[in-house]
């Protein structure tokens, strides 16, 4: 998160989010939330300190109490500037003092707390030692939907990130593929994402030919050949909000089978998108996309969930997966990205970010989903 530009939200916006988080914590039976540097802290305060330090920085959010940001004294001026202070007290601690005793004084000694997934074990172990009667749950387990419903300003930022990813695709389809290494095309993708306003590139997958059959393949030195299908999947953060899109292109003329499989994935993606509307369970989006692929006899080759949420990170709840009964709510934002992976041969994935509207879904990516032929 370090180095990303803070999103243009006001101190009141952050206060409203903290109030909502404190209410959600109380509803979940938690005595409070302990938020370490990372996406949750950015979302709740606008503050993005380095997470690469052993010095404790922790937002303590206890229902019914004013929130407190515990910070190392040397970072307190930066923190004060970032959070704009109203509605948030800073408590700084100096080297040599015990920050855990100061934190423990803010907490119910027998409470159960939600703590950031990425909090250091060092800090959690010290808190447990200071307050042996407390217990903890991962924040994502306890409150998976905390950041899931985006407000209007967040949706605008996600749409702008999506548009930048789309602009990237419109440029990458013009570059030569055949005869170049995957890593070279990936470097082009990263360069374009930054050119179109991304401050952080999270992934630039270029999976050619048989590599495309491995959804986890990132990028390698394989030289792309004429006749290859190439899965492109790229994204990152622009103004603090994420993009993530996939298109599968072909170098030169495809075979009939390649066309058929690509069209199947396109139809599955369309079916998943059309299933999006308020009140529908997340798993229904997965089922709608999966049914198209299964009905065509390719069910065993669609080997991952259909989608994941996106916001201040590029992968977060809600997940579009069998068993996830969370109903969709207007403002949720997530990927719809079915794929077919034929081992040793090729893969196809098509991915758009979709947001839930009052009566359906709206795509935040809108480049062609037909197969694009590249050189
Ligand atoms: Zn081919
Ligand atoms: Zn992706
Ligand atoms: Zn994705």
PDB file of C-alpha atoms in Angstrom, residues 264-371:
ATOM      1  CA  UNK A 264     -18.080 -20.645 -24.771  1.00  0.00           C
ATOM      2  CA  UNK A 265     -16.174 -18.651 -22.152  1.00  0.00           C
ATOM      3  CA  UNK A 266     -17.629 -15.435 -23.575  1.00  0.00           C
ATOM      4  CA  UNK A 267     -21.148 -16.854 -23.170  1.00  0.00           C
ATOM      5  CA  UNK A 268     -20.349 -18.036 -19.625  1.00  0.00           C
ATOM      6  CA  UNK A 269     -19.065 -14.577 -18.737  1.00  0.00           C
ATOM      7  CA  UNK A 270     -22.223 -13.019 -20.178  1.00  0.00           C
ATOM      8  CA  UNK A 271     -24.407 -15.439 -18.172  1.00  0.00           C
ATOM      9  CA  UNK A 272     -22.522 -14.625 -14.973  1.00  0.00           C
ATOM     10  CA  UNK A 273     -22.919 -10.916 -15.626  1.00  0.00           C
ATOM     11  CA  UNK A 274     -26.636 -11.298 -16.352  1.00  0.00           C
ATOM     12  CA  UNK A 275     -27.163 -13.131 -13.059  1.00  0.00           C
ATOM     13  CA  UNK A 276     -26.039 -10.033 -11.128  1.00  0.00           C
ATOM     14  CA  UNK A 277     -28.840  -8.183  -9.354  1.00  0.00           C
ATOM     15  CA  UNK A 278     -29.653  -7.196  -5.764  1.00  0.00           C
ATOM     16  CA  UNK A 279     -30.767 -10.016  -3.489  1.00  0.00           C
ATOM     17  CA  UNK A 280     -29.222 -12.804  -5.552  1.00  0.00           C
ATOM     18  CA  UNK A 281     -26.708 -14.942  -3.631  1.00  0.00           C
ATOM     19  CA  UNK A 282     -23.055 -14.695  -4.708  1.00  0.00           C
ATOM     20  CA  UNK A 283     -23.066 -18.409  -5.528  1.00  0.00           C
ATOM     21  CA  UNK A 284     -25.759 -17.838  -8.161  1.00  0.00           C
ATOM     22  CA  UNK A 285     -23.303 -15.773 -10.211  1.00  0.00           C
ATOM     23  CA  UNK A 286     -20.863 -18.694 -10.068  1.00  0.00           C
ATOM     24  CA  UNK A 287     -23.593 -21.191 -10.944  1.00  0.00           C
ATOM     25  CA  UNK A 288     -24.836 -19.161 -13.919  1.00  0.00           C
ATOM     26  CA  UNK A 289     -21.367 -18.941 -15.478  1.00  0.00           C
ATOM     27  CA  UNK A 290     -20.435 -22.532 -14.615  1.00  0.00           C
ATOM     28  CA  UNK A 291     -23.652 -24.001 -16.061  1.00  0.00           C
ATOM     29  CA  UNK A 292     -22.829 -22.686 -19.542  1.00  0.00           C
ATOM     30  CA  UNK A 293     -19.391 -24.331 -19.473  1.00  0.00           C
ATOM     31  CA  UNK A 294     -20.644 -27.561 -17.895  1.00  0.00           C
ATOM     32  CA  UNK A 295     -23.523 -27.891 -20.380  1.00  0.00           C
ATOM     33  CA  UNK A 296     -20.987 -27.740 -23.220  1.00  0.00           C
ATOM     34  CA  UNK A 297     -19.008 -30.598 -21.637  1.00  0.00           C
ATOM     35  CA  UNK A 298     -16.086 -28.497 -20.361  1.00  0.00           C
ATOM     36  CA  UNK A 299     -17.096 -28.354 -16.673  1.00  0.00           C
ATOM     37  CA  UNK A 300     -13.971 -30.188 -15.450  1.00  0.00           C
ATOM     38  CA  UNK A 301     -11.776 -27.550 -17.138  1.00  0.00           C
ATOM     39  CA  UNK A 302     -13.226 -24.571 -15.256  1.00  0.00           C
ATOM     40  CA  UNK A 303     -11.059 -24.964 -12.167  1.00  0.00           C
ATOM     41  CA  UNK A 304     -11.489 -21.795 -10.109  1.00  0.00           C
ATOM     42  CA  UNK A 305     -14.216 -19.622  -8.563  1.00  0.00           C
ATOM     43  CA  UNK A 306     -16.032 -17.202 -10.848  1.00  0.00           C
ATOM     44  CA  UNK A 307     -15.059 -13.989  -9.089  1.00  0.00           C
ATOM     45  CA  UNK A 308     -13.760 -11.917  -6.192  1.00  0.00           C
ATOM     46  CA  UNK A 309     -14.438  -8.476  -4.783  1.00  0.00           C
ATOM     47  CA  UNK A 310     -12.309  -5.441  -5.542  1.00  0.00           C
ATOM     48  CA  UNK A 311     -11.874  -2.057  -3.869  1.00  0.00           C
ATOM     49  CA  UNK A 312      -8.802  -0.657  -2.118  1.00  0.00           C
ATOM     50  CA  UNK A 313      -7.275  -4.066  -2.928  1.00  0.00           C
ATOM     51  CA  UNK A 314      -7.507  -6.149  -6.092  1.00  0.00           C
ATOM     52  CA  UNK A 315      -8.716  -9.321  -4.277  1.00  0.00           C
ATOM     53  CA  UNK A 316     -11.178  -9.227  -1.370  1.00  0.00           C
ATOM     54  CA  UNK A 317     -14.678 -10.409  -0.379  1.00  0.00           C
ATOM     55  CA  UNK A 318     -17.301 -10.993  -1.644  1.00  0.00           C
ATOM     56  CA  UNK A 319     -16.367 -14.175  -3.502  1.00  0.00           C
ATOM     57  CA  UNK A 320     -18.505 -15.551  -6.320  1.00  0.00           C
ATOM     58  CA  UNK A 321     -18.212 -19.213  -5.325  1.00  0.00           C
ATOM     59  CA  UNK A 322     -20.462 -22.178  -4.618  1.00  0.00           C
ATOM     60  CA  UNK A 323     -21.476 -22.060  -0.953  1.00  0.00           C
ATOM     61  CA  UNK A 324     -21.353 -18.255  -0.613  1.00  0.00           C
ATOM     62  CA  UNK A 325     -24.925 -17.325   0.252  1.00  0.00           C
ATOM     63  CA  UNK A 326     -24.247 -13.632   0.914  1.00  0.00           C
ATOM     64  CA  UNK A 327     -26.872 -11.707  -1.096  1.00  0.00           C
ATOM     65  CA  UNK A 328     -25.679  -9.087  -3.549  1.00  0.00           C
ATOM     66  CA  UNK A 329     -26.236  -5.475  -2.461  1.00  0.00           C
ATOM     67  CA  UNK A 330     -26.167  -2.370  -4.704  1.00  0.00           C
ATOM     68  CA  UNK A 331     -22.644  -0.930  -4.621  1.00  0.00           C
ATOM     69  CA  UNK A 332     -20.841  -4.268  -4.343  1.00  0.00           C
ATOM     70  CA  UNK A 333     -18.052  -4.605  -6.883  1.00  0.00           C
ATOM     71  CA  UNK A 334     -16.432  -7.848  -8.032  1.00  0.00           C
ATOM     72  CA  UNK A 335     -15.003  -9.732 -10.978  1.00  0.00           C
ATOM     73  CA  UNK A 336     -16.868 -12.148 -13.235  1.00  0.00           C
ATOM     74  CA  UNK A 337     -14.078 -14.248 -14.743  1.00  0.00           C
ATOM     75  CA  UNK A 338     -14.901 -17.746 -15.931  1.00  0.00           C
ATOM     76  CA  UNK A 339     -12.234 -19.707 -17.794  1.00  0.00           C
ATOM     77  CA  UNK A 340     -11.534 -22.991 -19.542  1.00  0.00           C
ATOM     78  CA  UNK A 341      -8.076 -24.570 -19.161  1.00  0.00           C
ATOM     79  CA  UNK A 342      -7.089 -27.452 -21.439  1.00  0.00           C
ATOM     80  CA  UNK A 343      -3.924 -29.052 -19.992  1.00  0.00           C
ATOM     81  CA  UNK A 344      -0.900 -28.953 -22.263  1.00  0.00           C
ATOM     82  CA  UNK A 345      -2.810 -26.997 -24.915  1.00  0.00           C
ATOM     83  CA  UNK A 346      -4.306 -23.593 -24.125  1.00  0.00           C
ATOM     84  CA  UNK A 347      -6.576 -21.610 -21.824  1.00  0.00           C
ATOM     85  CA  UNK A 348      -9.190 -18.902 -22.141  1.00  0.00           C
ATOM     86  CA  UNK A 349     -10.321 -16.425 -19.475  1.00  0.00           C
ATOM     87  CA  UNK A 350     -12.528 -13.370 -19.868  1.00  0.00           C
ATOM     88  CA  UNK A 351     -12.903 -11.025 -16.906  1.00  0.00           C
ATOM     89  CA  UNK A 352     -14.781  -7.835 -16.200  1.00  0.00           C
ATOM     90  CA  UNK A 353     -15.348  -5.944 -12.982  1.00  0.00           C
ATOM     91  CA  UNK A 354     -19.090  -5.646 -12.373  1.00  0.00           C
ATOM     92  CA  UNK A 355     -20.911  -3.456  -9.871  1.00  0.00           C
ATOM     93  CA  UNK A 356     -24.374  -4.205  -8.521  1.00  0.00           C
ATOM     94  CA  UNK A 357     -26.946  -1.528  -9.414  1.00  0.00           C
ATOM     95  CA  UNK A 358     -30.520  -1.071  -8.135  1.00  0.00           C
ATOM     96  CA  UNK A 359     -31.882  -3.487 -10.736  1.00  0.00           C
ATOM     97  CA  UNK A 360     -28.987  -5.462 -12.186  1.00  0.00           C
ATOM     98  CA  UNK A 361     -25.286  -5.101 -12.846  1.00  0.00           C
ATOM     99  CA  UNK A 362     -23.033  -2.630 -14.622  1.00  0.00           C
ATOM    100  CA  UNK A 363     -19.708  -3.574 -16.162  1.00  0.00           C
ATOM    101  CA  UNK A 364     -16.701  -1.407 -15.348  1.00  0.00           C
ATOM    102  CA  UNK A 365     -14.736  -3.030 -18.189  1.00  0.00           C
ATOM    103  CA  UNK A 366     -16.084  -2.812 -21.676  1.00  0.00           C
ATOM    104  CA  UNK A 367     -13.493  -3.721 -24.284  1.00  0.00           C
ATOM    105  CA  UNK A 368     -14.677  -6.277 -26.821  1.00  0.00           C
ATOM    106  CA  UNK A 369     -15.231  -9.762 -25.487  1.00  0.00           C
ATOM    107  CA  UNK A 370     -14.956 -11.236 -28.980  1.00  0.00           C
ATOM    108  CA  UNK A 371     -11.643 -12.925 -29.723  1.00  0.00           C
TER     109      UNK A 371
END
